[in-house]
Amino acid sequence: MTKMADNGSSVEIVEGCRLPVLRKNQEHEDEWPLAEILSVKEVSSRKLFYVHYIDFNKRLDEWVTGDRLDMKKLQFPKKEAKTPTKNGLPGSRPSSPEREVKRKVETVPLATQVPPATPVPSLPSSAEASQASVFPAVRETTTFKAREDHEPISSLTTNGTARRLIPPQPGRKRKANCGGTDEDSQDSSDGIPTAPRMTGSLVSDRSHDDIVTRMKNIECIELGRHRLKPWYFSPYPQELTALPILYLCEFCLKYLKSLKCLQRHLTKCNLRHPPGNEIYRKGTISFFEIDGRKNKTYSQNLCLLAKCFLDHKTLYYDTDPFLFYVMTEYDSKGFHIVGYFSKEKESTEDYNVACILTLPPYQRRGYGKLLIEFSYELSKVEGKTGTPEKPLSDLGLLSYRSYWSQTILEILMDLKPDNGERPQITINEISEITSVKKEDVISTLQYLNLINYYKGQYILTLSEDIVEGHERAMQKRHLRIDPKCLHFTPKDWSKRGKW
């Protein structure tokens, strides 16, 4: 699009330009954040611009008209040095000997990493921490004595006010209180965290230079009684992405190009629930376990749908090494998908979740925590501790932080004094009770600012604000997993050949 600049010369907006763009904000006043132009197209003699708002989540990217662009502050893209090409295409990833579509389809950006534990002064090693005594949750003021047979990591006291037992160590950054944004999740330690191994049917996408995968390619998805507006790119067949609506069978997740095709499909589709074994049912909530090898088409279609709402991920068509746990809501028409998580059949890193998603119509209703709680219930049956695969999405990160905080605080506040002695518990014991990996237990305690260092031992101090906040949160948490309703027998996949 060519417009006149202030000096009378003509300028052309091209991909890579940056300038303020009017963003329609329903909650606050309209604003003009800086945005990058990712694509330009002409529709009915009018130019449209696909923009990404800098420092905003990509789910807010959109097509805008020229009248929403502030041309006075136009910034042209900087020229960059040429980078080596692979397979003849800049920034492309090496292809396998097999057809690339069979291996993977490149996609977009997603996630914020759950922070590694921020070190408190001279924090014991994992072996020592596993034996360290942790905090008692008590309301009245009392004097605590450390166990002599264990290295203490914290003894907890609440007396109505938060009290700092020792001045913060010089140069040490403290975690923000619970409820922070993604910025709070950055690693505050001086060391560089080691990147975890990426696995999963959807794994972290490390190539962000493909302009096509940075743009939403689907306008709308109709899934049962819901119409969903995708947040991110998903590699559905290209001929379907130009349609105003993509239709999905809500039971088998097959994608179709028209309502007529969907109606014809429904006359032949016998499914009324996800294919697989129902391993949990309480009230209207059910969980189904789907084997990625036995139900390959369903698993691939589930990943395509999930990719619409997960960023920084690459879709893998090889679903054989994964199990998918789909949560549904039951009514007279069948079992309707609410969300899911996937996990590796064998994980050397103790991952109990590879990808996790609650579909947008069911978000902010407690289903995300229910999925997380279910994943840990499976770990309890397996006799293992588990952790989610990182990086997590921004929403996934918040959900896990909240779940870990509530789960650990629930245990601490249930502790009772033993014969008048201060109640104590170890990191190992918390991990064994909850199946939450020790590293996540420690990082959560640090995130909540519960750990203090006093007279050579670690003390956990629960303030009245944390106690009251936890009680309010638990009153709102109506959905819980009932272990008695779980019918699950773990399999030893190491002895099952290629699954």
XYZ file of C-alpha atoms in Angstrom:
499
model
C 0.000 0.000 0.000
C 1.413 3.382 -0.943
C 0.715 6.417 1.214
C 2.126 9.914 1.403
C 4.536 10.659 4.207
C 4.739 14.065 5.922
C 7.424 15.312 3.539
C 5.254 14.534 0.507
C 7.245 11.508 -0.665
C 5.512 8.207 -1.227
C 6.245 5.185 0.958
C 5.244 1.577 0.584
C 4.372 -0.673 3.511
C 6.087 -4.025 3.101
C 6.463 -7.125 5.227
C 8.739 -6.443 8.187
C 7.746 -2.785 8.591
C 6.901 -1.654 12.101
C 4.540 1.109 13.128
C 1.846 1.889 15.713
C -1.473 0.177 14.961
C -4.855 0.983 16.468
C -5.859 -1.975 18.619
C -9.521 -2.283 19.517
C -9.647 -3.074 23.215
C -12.979 -4.115 24.655
C -11.859 -3.879 28.276
C -9.938 -0.587 28.161
C -9.561 2.407 25.886
C -8.268 1.833 22.375
C -4.462 1.887 22.179
C -1.719 2.211 19.590
C 0.947 -0.429 20.351
C 3.899 -0.970 18.050
C 3.222 -3.795 15.573
C 5.074 -5.635 12.830
C 3.567 -6.164 9.392
C 3.732 -9.883 8.599
C 1.732 -9.947 5.379
C -0.131 -7.702 2.933
C -3.032 -8.734 0.709
C -5.690 -7.045 -1.403
C -9.374 -7.907 -1.047
C -12.049 -6.122 -3.107
C -9.627 -3.361 -4.108
C -8.761 -2.734 -0.449
C -5.430 -3.623 1.133
C -5.328 -5.556 4.392
C -2.326 -5.952 6.693
C -1.645 -8.874 9.008
C -0.019 -7.438 12.137
C 1.712 -8.847 15.195
C 1.597 -6.536 18.213
C 5.108 -6.412 19.672
C 5.241 -7.682 23.283
C 1.690 -9.065 23.014
C 0.738 -12.729 22.737
C 0.470 -13.950 19.148
C -3.122 -14.987 19.687
C -3.986 -11.266 19.353
C -2.513 -11.020 15.825
C -5.080 -9.889 13.256
C -5.826 -8.426 9.816
C -6.334 -4.666 9.884
C -7.220 -1.985 7.340
C -4.930 0.866 6.366
C -6.852 3.453 8.373
C -5.628 1.784 11.585
C -1.949 2.357 10.743
C 0.010 5.358 12.047
C 2.158 6.184 9.028
C 3.956 9.028 10.813
C 6.017 6.550 12.834
C 6.685 3.978 10.114
C 9.909 1.977 10.606
C 11.334 0.052 7.665
C 12.879 -3.394 8.241
C 16.605 -3.463 8.871
C 18.763 -5.220 6.345
C 20.241 -8.369 7.794
C 23.252 -10.365 6.714
C 22.430 -13.354 4.615
C 22.224 -16.572 6.574
C 23.305 -19.955 5.246
C 20.521 -21.809 3.528
C 19.446 -25.384 4.029
C 17.817 -27.347 1.262
C 17.919 -24.191 -0.829
C 15.516 -22.278 1.413
C 16.602 -19.693 3.984
C 15.868 -20.836 7.496
C 14.410 -24.161 6.404
C 15.074 -27.230 8.481
C 16.832 -30.290 7.068
C 14.466 -32.821 5.680
C 14.595 -36.515 6.403
C 15.100 -39.102 3.671
C 11.370 -39.756 3.907
C 8.742 -37.310 2.744
C 8.827 -34.253 4.984
C 5.090 -34.273 5.556
C 5.446 -37.656 7.182
C 7.955 -36.320 9.620
C 6.715 -32.995 10.777
C 5.045 -29.782 9.786
C 6.608 -26.522 10.899
C 4.501 -24.181 12.939
C 4.629 -21.278 15.331
C 5.911 -19.896 18.613
C 4.618 -20.786 22.156
C 5.876 -20.758 25.502
C 7.306 -19.681 28.741
C 9.512 -22.008 30.668
C 8.713 -23.072 34.190
C 11.632 -21.586 36.086
C 14.276 -23.761 37.619
C 14.516 -23.337 41.358
C 15.986 -19.990 42.382
C 18.735 -20.790 44.869
C 18.254 -19.678 48.446
C 21.548 -19.212 50.291
C 23.440 -22.497 50.404
C 20.333 -24.446 49.424
C 20.988 -28.160 49.981
C 21.579 -30.346 46.979
C 18.755 -32.575 45.742
C 20.031 -35.433 47.872
C 20.235 -33.209 50.941
C 16.949 -31.444 50.218
C 15.189 -34.763 49.984
C 16.026 -35.268 53.642
C 15.479 -31.661 54.691
C 12.718 -30.931 57.120
C 10.025 -28.624 55.873
C 7.400 -26.414 57.361
C 4.593 -26.870 59.819
C 1.421 -24.886 59.152
C 0.107 -23.575 62.436
C -2.047 -20.579 63.298
C -0.748 -19.688 66.784
C 2.703 -18.290 67.539
C 5.151 -20.926 68.610
C 8.848 -21.609 68.795
C 10.105 -24.272 66.430
C 12.994 -26.599 66.976
C 14.682 -28.260 64.031
C 14.891 -32.029 63.785
C 18.330 -33.214 64.784
C 18.326 -36.193 62.464
C 17.694 -34.225 59.282
C 19.170 -31.196 57.566
C 16.339 -28.661 58.012
C 15.016 -26.912 54.938
C 12.151 -25.175 56.579
C 9.979 -25.033 59.582
C 6.858 -23.063 59.036
C 5.142 -20.596 61.283
C 2.117 -18.369 60.883
C 1.173 -15.863 63.495
C -1.096 -13.600 61.515
C 1.663 -11.549 59.943
C 4.496 -12.330 57.601
C 7.819 -11.915 59.300
C 11.202 -11.929 57.641
C 13.533 -14.060 59.718
C 16.717 -12.996 57.997
C 17.601 -10.096 55.677
C 17.638 -11.029 51.978
C 21.031 -12.061 50.685
C 22.902 -9.424 48.668
C 22.257 -9.713 44.958
C 19.569 -12.337 45.394
C 16.383 -11.778 43.426
C 13.154 -12.875 45.038
C 10.267 -14.431 43.207
C 7.072 -12.465 42.783
C 3.982 -13.527 44.690
C 1.534 -16.021 43.213
C -0.642 -14.647 40.453
C 2.166 -13.017 38.485
C 2.381 -12.874 34.710
C 4.737 -14.657 32.375
C 7.456 -12.119 33.146
C 7.664 -13.576 36.644
C 8.648 -16.917 35.216
C 12.099 -15.959 33.993
C 15.053 -17.658 35.591
C 16.467 -15.361 38.241
C 19.534 -17.444 39.020
C 22.954 -16.406 37.801
C 23.556 -19.711 36.061
C 22.284 -20.501 32.592
C 19.546 -23.147 32.790
C 20.052 -26.268 30.771
C 17.359 -26.678 28.152
C 15.329 -29.847 28.726
C 14.970 -32.411 26.000
C 11.939 -31.690 23.806
C 9.643 -34.565 23.011
C 5.938 -35.011 22.463
C 3.478 -35.123 19.607
C 3.764 -31.347 19.747
C 7.286 -30.173 20.570
C 9.003 -26.825 20.868
C 9.530 -25.181 17.523
C 12.970 -23.638 17.327
C 12.685 -22.107 13.850
C 10.642 -18.934 14.021
C 11.662 -17.500 10.660
C 8.956 -19.103 8.539
C 6.577 -16.219 7.907
C 3.753 -18.553 6.873
C 3.656 -20.356 10.194
C 3.618 -17.057 12.097
C 0.147 -16.274 10.753
C -3.191 -17.765 11.692
C -4.370 -19.686 8.674
C -7.874 -20.739 9.778
C -10.683 -18.270 10.323
C -13.130 -20.414 12.270
C -13.662 -24.018 13.375
C -17.071 -25.528 14.073
C -16.828 -28.332 16.627
C -20.185 -29.657 17.774
C -22.187 -26.804 19.259
C -19.149 -24.503 19.469
C -17.497 -22.211 16.966
C -13.852 -21.642 17.802
C -11.568 -18.878 16.558
C -8.051 -20.355 16.362
C -5.205 -18.485 18.045
C -2.292 -19.832 16.014
C -1.258 -21.578 12.810
C -2.137 -25.251 12.350
C -1.070 -27.318 9.309
C -4.482 -28.419 8.089
C -4.593 -29.127 4.300
C -4.056 -25.863 2.462
C -7.217 -26.170 0.382
C -9.270 -26.077 3.604
C -7.604 -23.026 5.142
C -9.207 -20.630 2.642
C -12.719 -21.642 3.739
C -14.650 -19.322 6.088
C -15.424 -22.265 8.398
C -13.635 -25.589 8.890
C -16.018 -28.284 10.140
C -14.899 -31.011 12.540
C -16.749 -34.100 13.706
C -16.686 -33.647 17.475
C -16.382 -37.392 18.114
C -13.735 -38.592 15.627
C -12.285 -35.087 14.898
C -12.285 -35.687 11.133
C -12.066 -32.351 9.281
C -14.530 -31.555 6.465
C -14.957 -28.641 4.072
C -18.697 -27.961 4.385
C -21.708 -28.426 6.600
C -23.218 -30.743 4.002
C -20.122 -32.961 4.106
C -20.288 -32.982 7.911
C -23.958 -34.000 7.914
C -23.210 -36.806 5.458
C -20.289 -37.921 7.638
C -22.420 -37.978 10.800
C -24.811 -40.471 9.191
C -21.869 -42.892 8.865
C -19.795 -42.078 11.984
C -20.731 -44.432 14.801
C -18.511 -42.853 17.441
C -20.132 -41.005 20.322
C -16.999 -40.863 22.444
C -13.235 -40.822 21.796
C -11.896 -44.190 20.624
C -10.139 -45.945 23.468
C -10.747 -47.114 27.020
C -12.816 -45.096 29.474
C -10.670 -45.159 32.611
C -12.495 -42.582 34.746
C -16.088 -41.444 35.209
C -17.664 -39.314 37.885
C -20.896 -37.463 37.236
C -20.733 -36.115 33.686
C -16.909 -36.096 33.505
C -15.085 -38.990 31.812
C -11.486 -39.626 30.769
C -10.535 -41.849 27.842
C -7.075 -43.323 27.241
C -6.133 -43.400 23.547
C -3.085 -45.250 22.240
C -1.320 -43.185 19.558
C -0.420 -46.337 17.658
C -3.806 -48.073 17.736
C -5.772 -44.896 16.988
C -3.332 -43.030 14.769
C -5.841 -41.012 12.708
C -7.741 -39.767 15.758
C -4.485 -38.868 17.506
C -3.211 -36.925 14.498
C -6.514 -35.060 14.168
C -6.401 -34.248 17.886
C -2.904 -32.783 17.462
C -4.057 -30.670 14.504
C -6.894 -29.241 16.592
C -4.617 -28.640 19.589
C -2.066 -26.834 17.416
C -4.673 -24.098 16.784
C -4.338 -23.110 20.448
C -0.690 -23.977 21.226
C 2.147 -21.788 20.017
C 5.915 -22.449 19.670
C 5.122 -26.011 18.722
C 5.830 -28.275 15.785
C 3.366 -30.996 14.898
C 4.682 -34.543 14.647
C 2.734 -37.100 12.684
C 4.394 -39.974 14.506
C 1.988 -40.488 17.400
C 2.987 -44.109 18.114
C 5.131 -43.326 21.218
C 2.330 -41.411 22.949
C -0.783 -41.911 24.978
C -3.588 -39.342 24.847
C -5.944 -38.755 27.758
C -9.096 -36.990 26.570
C -11.487 -35.421 29.081
C -15.139 -35.302 28.034
C -18.476 -34.033 29.283
C -21.419 -36.379 28.839
C -24.977 -35.543 27.785
C -27.743 -37.311 25.850
C -25.916 -36.780 22.531
C -22.608 -38.299 23.608
C -19.236 -37.523 25.187
C -18.061 -34.044 24.146
C -14.336 -33.249 24.195
C -13.329 -30.658 26.810
C -9.541 -30.974 26.735
C -6.696 -33.472 26.734
C -3.104 -34.137 27.614
C -0.588 -36.441 25.986
C 2.333 -38.272 27.556
C 5.162 -40.476 26.394
C 4.759 -44.189 26.918
C 8.347 -44.157 28.165
C 9.985 -40.995 29.481
C 13.541 -40.940 30.756
C 12.988 -37.424 32.187
C 9.934 -38.426 34.259
C 7.591 -36.320 32.102
C 3.985 -37.163 32.941
C 2.587 -34.639 30.424
C 3.875 -33.796 26.946
C 1.137 -31.389 25.781
C -1.933 -30.208 27.651
C -4.895 -28.150 26.465
C -8.351 -27.095 27.592
C -10.436 -25.961 24.612
C -11.396 -22.255 24.776
C -15.142 -22.755 25.476
C -14.220 -24.658 28.668
C -11.409 -22.435 29.931
C -11.626 -20.555 33.254
C -13.991 -23.181 34.635
C -11.536 -25.383 36.558
C -11.039 -27.989 33.825
C -7.337 -27.158 33.365
C -6.524 -27.973 36.975
C -8.651 -31.112 36.684
C -6.502 -32.287 33.754
C -3.338 -31.567 35.748
C -4.701 -33.308 38.840
C -5.615 -36.345 36.730
C -2.085 -36.553 35.305
C -0.680 -36.703 38.848
C -3.250 -39.304 39.892
C -1.940 -41.511 37.076
C 1.601 -40.933 38.364
C 0.496 -41.977 41.851
C -0.887 -45.257 40.490
C 2.366 -45.777 38.566
C 4.346 -45.128 41.757
C 6.330 -42.317 40.141
C 6.869 -38.598 40.526
C 6.242 -36.564 37.407
C 6.683 -33.159 35.840
C 5.279 -31.512 32.707
C 7.460 -31.197 29.646
C 8.843 -27.690 29.244
C 8.392 -25.133 27.889
C 4.766 -24.658 28.878
C 2.362 -22.282 27.196
C 1.626 -19.064 29.067
C -1.749 -20.368 30.227
C -0.296 -23.785 31.029
C 2.422 -22.180 33.133
C -0.111 -20.247 35.200
C -2.268 -23.339 35.668
C 0.653 -25.474 36.853
C 1.918 -22.795 39.231
C -1.536 -22.480 40.716
C -1.991 -26.263 40.991
C 1.404 -26.822 42.644
C 0.808 -23.964 45.074
C -2.649 -25.178 46.102
C -1.553 -28.810 46.391
C 1.467 -28.045 48.577
C -0.342 -25.486 50.757
C -3.165 -27.994 51.248
C -0.682 -30.452 52.758
C 1.061 -27.873 54.922
C -2.132 -26.505 56.399
C -3.339 -30.000 57.274
C -0.267 -30.712 59.394
C -0.979 -31.089 63.112
C 1.455 -30.690 66.041
C 2.755 -34.023 67.329
C 2.761 -34.221 71.182
C 3.123 -30.480 71.390
C 6.157 -30.546 69.101
C 6.396 -28.455 65.987
C 4.979 -30.384 62.994
C 7.553 -31.127 60.311
C 7.634 -32.680 56.888
C 10.377 -33.311 54.358
C 10.610 -32.410 50.683
C 10.727 -36.125 49.925
C 7.483 -36.695 51.821
C 5.686 -33.884 49.980
C 6.908 -35.288 46.667
C 5.790 -38.827 47.549
C 2.341 -37.687 48.727
C 1.646 -35.515 45.675
C 3.771 -37.259 42.991
C 5.095 -33.770 42.159
C 8.792 -33.907 41.332
C 11.090 -32.545 44.049
C 12.426 -29.770 41.810
C 8.870 -28.482 41.251
C 8.135 -28.625 44.993
C 11.220 -26.555 45.803
C 10.637 -24.039 42.995
C 7.015 -23.581 44.113
C 8.051 -22.897 47.712
C 10.516 -20.326 46.432
C 7.977 -18.829 44.028
C 5.580 -18.310 46.941
C 8.403 -16.697 48.944
C 7.877 -19.180 51.775
C 11.517 -20.134 52.338
C 13.589 -18.052 54.755
C 17.025 -18.729 56.223
C 17.399 -18.392 59.999
C 20.174 -19.538 62.336
C 21.567 -22.106 59.957
C 18.253 -23.657 58.917
C 15.522 -23.085 56.376
C 12.225 -21.854 57.761
C 8.920 -21.746 55.885
C 6.785 -18.821 56.933
C 3.108 -18.796 55.979
C 1.583 -15.341 56.218
C -2.072 -14.849 57.021
C -2.536 -13.429 53.507
C -1.294 -16.664 51.917
C -3.485 -18.775 54.203
C -6.603 -16.713 53.514
C -5.874 -16.561 49.778
C -5.474 -20.334 49.671
C -8.741 -20.902 51.525
C -10.604 -18.604 49.122
C -9.106 -20.391 46.116
C -10.031 -23.847 47.446
C -13.632 -22.738 48.043
C -13.903 -21.956 44.317
C -12.320 -25.248 43.253
C -15.388 -27.435 42.941
C -14.028 -29.927 40.389
C -11.720 -32.567 41.905
C -10.540 -36.009 40.832
C -11.932 -38.868 42.933
C -9.267 -41.621 42.999
C -11.988 -44.221 43.720
C -13.453 -43.601 40.254
C -10.140 -44.206 38.469
C -9.809 -47.639 36.841
C -6.292 -47.644 35.464
C -3.644 -50.329 35.227
C -0.155 -49.089 34.238
C 1.633 -50.952 31.451
C 5.332 -51.665 31.269
C 5.989 -50.256 27.805
C 9.674 -51.201 27.917
C 8.639 -54.837 27.446
C 6.174 -54.247 24.633
C 8.532 -53.955 21.669
C 7.385 -51.115 19.437
C 4.269 -50.574 21.516
